[in-house]
């Protein structure tokens, strides 16, 4: 059985160990040690990475009571020096303790129970059993979490037998485990958990809620804290500096500058649309004169789908019964008809585009399809125009 240093001291990042096993599976070595600080993937927390005798550890997993380290090259010798990626561990640890605190506050303040968690190097998330949280509620949650972080509440880990679980206010008790590992945030909650944790809430660092999204009728709440929050701040500060330089403006006037640019772009777009409408009138007149049947078909090298939509609308207005227009620029096709034909444009796209690696859909009178390249676009164009008898 592997001695799990990540449980006894989560701040061990470097140590020596004896190799107790090394097996070759599917091109990789599965190595076991007599003791390890490598946390195996589980409970929503990613595994640690690092090196064993200088050989890169690419994954760590638990197998029974053993911790298995996956490496590309077999470590030399039986006595090995091990190191884990310290920053990766600290980020995951801060996120894990931050997740516990955030989940406890969501439950206490608004009765929102955590259904699942996800931790990574970039961010962390919890899924709550409520359909929505207002901006005011999110602000209140964030304020309370950071108040508890600044208060430096002790985070204590201890073990109990399953029979003792009733003495603690545990939200959930894992099945099939007799000896429970309890994580206590002083004055906040008790939680049965096997992850790594900091020693006090102050070590979590400031926590910021990034966004929420709807998932399966629930709220998924994304956040970052500690080291990752600091890194995110540096990244955004650098991005802001680049934006200010490119816009030749100061931070306190950047919003006004952006609004001015948006207004100018909107005005230019309106002028362009008016000019394109005039151009489309001339184009469709010439286009119709070249057609020999009731269906107009053409592939353009540089038009957008929006422009094709204008052209197809004018073609139908001027007497064409159907239009098949494609664009190499976006590898898309618009199929439309004036309602006189006994065809369903949406069904044609749905049923036949996949045979040409395309996808799309629409209504009986107008539909659109996307293709991976111009070759497939042209193949489908020939099929549809042939199908419509043009």
Tab-separated table of N, CA, C and O in Angstrom, residues 135-182:
chain	number	residue	atom	x	y	z
A	135	UNK	N	-27.716	38.844	-10.245
A	135	UNK	CA	-26.449	39.564	-10.084
A	135	UNK	C	-26.247	39.970	-8.626
A	135	UNK	O	-25.130	39.925	-8.110
A	136	UNK	N	-27.325	40.373	-7.969
A	136	UNK	CA	-27.235	40.768	-6.562
A	136	UNK	C	-26.847	39.578	-5.687
A	136	UNK	O	-26.010	39.715	-4.779
A	137	UNK	N	-27.435	38.420	-5.945
A	137	UNK	CA	-27.092	37.225	-5.174
A	137	UNK	C	-25.635	36.836	-5.391
A	137	UNK	O	-24.922	36.489	-4.432
A	138	UNK	N	-25.171	36.889	-6.632
A	138	UNK	CA	-23.775	36.555	-6.929
A	138	UNK	C	-22.821	37.516	-6.218
A	138	UNK	O	-21.792	37.098	-5.687
A	139	UNK	N	-23.177	38.795	-6.203
A	139	UNK	CA	-22.341	39.782	-5.512
A	139	UNK	C	-22.312	39.505	-4.016
A	139	UNK	O	-21.246	39.582	-3.381
A	140	UNK	N	-23.448	39.156	-3.440
A	140	UNK	CA	-23.507	38.842	-2.010
A	140	UNK	C	-22.683	37.604	-1.679
A	140	UNK	O	-21.991	37.555	-0.649
A	141	UNK	N	-22.771	36.576	-2.531
A	141	UNK	CA	-21.999	35.351	-2.332
A	141	UNK	C	-20.511	35.656	-2.367
A	141	UNK	O	-19.744	35.229	-1.489
A	142	UNK	N	-20.084	36.401	-3.372
A	142	UNK	CA	-18.660	36.723	-3.518
A	142	UNK	C	-18.147	37.531	-2.325
A	142	UNK	O	-17.047	37.271	-1.807
A	143	UNK	N	-18.922	38.481	-1.878
A	143	UNK	CA	-18.518	39.293	-0.716
A	143	UNK	C	-18.359	38.435	0.539
A	143	UNK	O	-17.395	38.589	1.295
A	144	UNK	N	-19.321	37.533	0.765
A	144	UNK	CA	-19.268	36.702	1.963
A	144	UNK	C	-18.096	35.728	1.909
A	144	UNK	O	-17.408	35.507	2.915
A	145	UNK	N	-17.859	35.138	0.748
A	145	UNK	CA	-16.721	34.219	0.598
A	145	UNK	C	-15.418	34.942	0.908
A	145	UNK	O	-14.570	34.441	1.663
A	146	UNK	N	-15.231	36.131	0.363
A	146	UNK	CA	-13.987	36.861	0.587
A	146	UNK	C	-13.877	37.382	2.017
A	146	UNK	O	-12.772	37.510	2.548
A	147	UNK	N	-15.003	37.648	2.649
A	147	UNK	CA	-14.973	38.020	4.069
A	147	UNK	C	-14.440	36.865	4.904
A	147	UNK	O	-13.596	37.059	5.797
A	148	UNK	N	-14.918	35.643	4.595
A	148	UNK	CA	-14.464	34.458	5.327
A	148	UNK	C	-13.004	34.134	5.011
A	148	UNK	O	-12.262	33.657	5.873
A	149	UNK	N	-12.573	34.405	3.780
A	149	UNK	CA	-11.172	34.201	3.422
A	149	UNK	C	-10.282	35.128	4.245
A	149	UNK	O	-9.291	34.705	4.841
A	150	UNK	N	-10.650	36.405	4.318
A	150	UNK	CA	-9.849	37.390	5.059
A	150	UNK	C	-9.856	37.123	6.560
A	150	UNK	O	-8.910	37.501	7.268
A	151	UNK	N	-10.898	36.469	7.052
A	151	UNK	CA	-10.978	36.199	8.491
A	151	UNK	C	-10.017	35.098	8.929
A	151	UNK	O	-9.818	34.889	10.128
A	152	UNK	N	-9.401	34.396	7.980
A	152	UNK	CA	-8.394	33.386	8.323
A	152	UNK	C	-8.940	32.213	9.104
A	152	UNK	O	-8.291	31.746	10.058
A	153	UNK	N	-10.091	31.692	8.712
A	153	UNK	CA	-10.659	30.525	9.395
A	153	UNK	C	-9.762	29.303	9.205
A	153	UNK	O	-9.287	29.017	8.098
A	154	UNK	N	-9.561	28.562	10.271
A	154	UNK	CA	-8.721	27.362	10.210
A	154	UNK	C	-9.403	26.277	9.390
A	154	UNK	O	-10.614	26.071	9.486
A	155	UNK	N	-8.626	25.589	8.546
A	155	UNK	CA	-9.130	24.426	7.809
A	155	UNK	C	-8.420	23.193	8.389
A	155	UNK	O	-7.205	23.046	8.257
A	156	UNK	N	-9.200	22.364	9.050
A	156	UNK	CA	-8.645	21.218	9.788
A	156	UNK	C	-9.089	19.922	9.134
A	156	UNK	O	-10.233	19.778	8.686
A	157	UNK	N	-8.159	18.959	9.061
A	157	UNK	CA	-8.463	17.642	8.501
A	157	UNK	C	-8.306	16.588	9.592
A	157	UNK	O	-7.290	16.557	10.302
A	158	UNK	N	-9.304	15.738	9.741
A	158	UNK	CA	-9.236	14.656	10.720
A	158	UNK	C	-10.045	13.461	10.215
A	158	UNK	O	-10.791	13.572	9.237
A	159	UNK	N	-9.888	12.341	10.874
A	159	UNK	CA	-10.544	11.099	10.441
A	159	UNK	C	-11.532	10.618	11.503
A	159	UNK	O	-11.281	10.768	12.710
A	160	UNK	N	-12.622	10.042	11.030
A	160	UNK	CA	-13.613	9.453	11.940
A	160	UNK	C	-14.080	8.116	11.370
A	160	UNK	O	-13.937	7.855	10.173
A	161	UNK	N	-14.615	7.277	12.236
A	161	UNK	CA	-15.264	6.063	11.757
A	161	UNK	C	-16.656	6.414	11.225
A	161	UNK	O	-17.271	7.387	11.658
A	162	UNK	N	-17.158	5.619	10.347
A	162	UNK	CA	-18.455	5.889	9.727
A	162	UNK	C	-19.563	6.023	10.781
A	162	UNK	O	-20.476	6.842	10.632
A	163	UNK	N	-19.430	5.242	11.855
A	163	UNK	CA	-20.453	5.266	12.904
A	163	UNK	C	-20.511	6.617	13.608
A	163	UNK	O	-21.522	6.979	14.226
A	164	UNK	N	-19.436	7.397	13.520
A	164	UNK	CA	-19.396	8.708	14.177
A	164	UNK	C	-19.945	9.832	13.303
A	164	UNK	O	-20.051	10.979	13.746
A	165	UNK	N	-20.273	9.522	12.054
A	165	UNK	CA	-20.657	10.562	11.096
A	165	UNK	C	-21.850	11.396	11.561
A	165	UNK	O	-21.946	12.586	11.258
A	166	UNK	N	-22.754	10.793	12.320
A	166	UNK	CA	-23.940	11.495	12.788
A	166	UNK	C	-23.634	12.642	13.728
A	166	UNK	O	-24.500	13.504	13.967
A	167	UNK	N	-22.426	12.684	14.277
A	167	UNK	CA	-22.048	13.753	15.200
A	167	UNK	C	-21.694	15.046	14.470
A	167	UNK	O	-21.531	16.095	15.092
A	168	UNK	N	-21.536	14.948	13.145
A	168	UNK	CA	-21.120	16.111	12.357
A	168	UNK	C	-22.179	16.440	11.309
A	168	UNK	O	-22.864	15.554	10.800
A	169	UNK	N	-22.299	17.700	10.986
A	169	UNK	CA	-23.290	18.145	10.007
A	169	UNK	C	-22.721	17.930	8.597
A	169	UNK	O	-22.302	18.872	7.913
A	170	UNK	N	-22.714	16.653	8.177
A	170	UNK	CA	-22.176	16.291	6.865
A	170	UNK	C	-23.293	16.287	5.838
A	170	UNK	O	-24.314	15.632	6.026
A	171	UNK	N	-23.075	17.008	4.756
A	171	UNK	CA	-24.091	17.084	3.704
A	171	UNK	C	-24.216	15.751	2.971
A	171	UNK	O	-25.301	15.355	2.568
A	172	UNK	N	-23.080	15.064	2.811
A	172	UNK	CA	-23.084	13.804	2.061
A	172	UNK	C	-22.026	12.870	2.637
A	172	UNK	O	-20.911	13.299	2.963
A	173	UNK	N	-22.359	11.593	2.751
A	173	UNK	CA	-21.415	10.599	3.264
A	173	UNK	C	-21.125	9.593	2.158
A	173	UNK	O	-22.044	8.945	1.657
A	174	UNK	N	-19.852	9.474	1.725
A	174	UNK	CA	-19.516	8.550	0.638
A	174	UNK	C	-19.887	7.106	0.982
A	174	UNK	O	-19.729	6.661	2.120
A	175	UNK	N	-20.385	6.385	-0.005
A	175	UNK	CA	-20.760	4.986	0.192
A	175	UNK	C	-19.526	4.090	0.237
A	175	UNK	O	-18.540	4.337	-0.450
A	176	UNK	N	-19.590	3.040	1.021
A	176	UNK	CA	-18.574	1.996	1.023
A	176	UNK	C	-17.258	2.363	1.675
A	176	UNK	O	-16.266	1.653	1.510
A	177	UNK	N	-17.193	3.473	2.395
A	177	UNK	CA	-15.952	3.890	3.057
A	177	UNK	C	-16.181	3.883	4.561
A	177	UNK	O	-17.065	4.568	5.076
A	178	UNK	N	-15.390	3.096	5.278
A	178	UNK	CA	-15.555	2.961	6.720
A	178	UNK	C	-14.840	4.090	7.465
A	178	UNK	O	-15.348	4.608	8.450
A	179	UNK	N	-13.647	4.436	6.984
A	179	UNK	CA	-12.855	5.483	7.634
A	179	UNK	C	-12.994	6.762	6.820
A	179	UNK	O	-12.532	6.838	5.680
A	180	UNK	N	-13.659	7.767	7.366
A	180	UNK	CA	-13.958	8.992	6.632
A	180	UNK	C	-12.936	10.092	6.937
A	180	UNK	O	-12.570	10.324	8.087
A	181	UNK	N	-12.495	10.758	5.872
A	181	UNK	CA	-11.580	11.906	5.997
A	181	UNK	C	-12.434	13.170	5.975
A	181	UNK	O	-13.103	13.465	4.995
A	182	UNK	N	-12.410	13.919	7.065
A	182	UNK	CA	-13.270	15.087	7.216
A	182	UNK	C	-12.443	16.364	7.071
A	182	UNK	O	-11.386	16.514	7.670
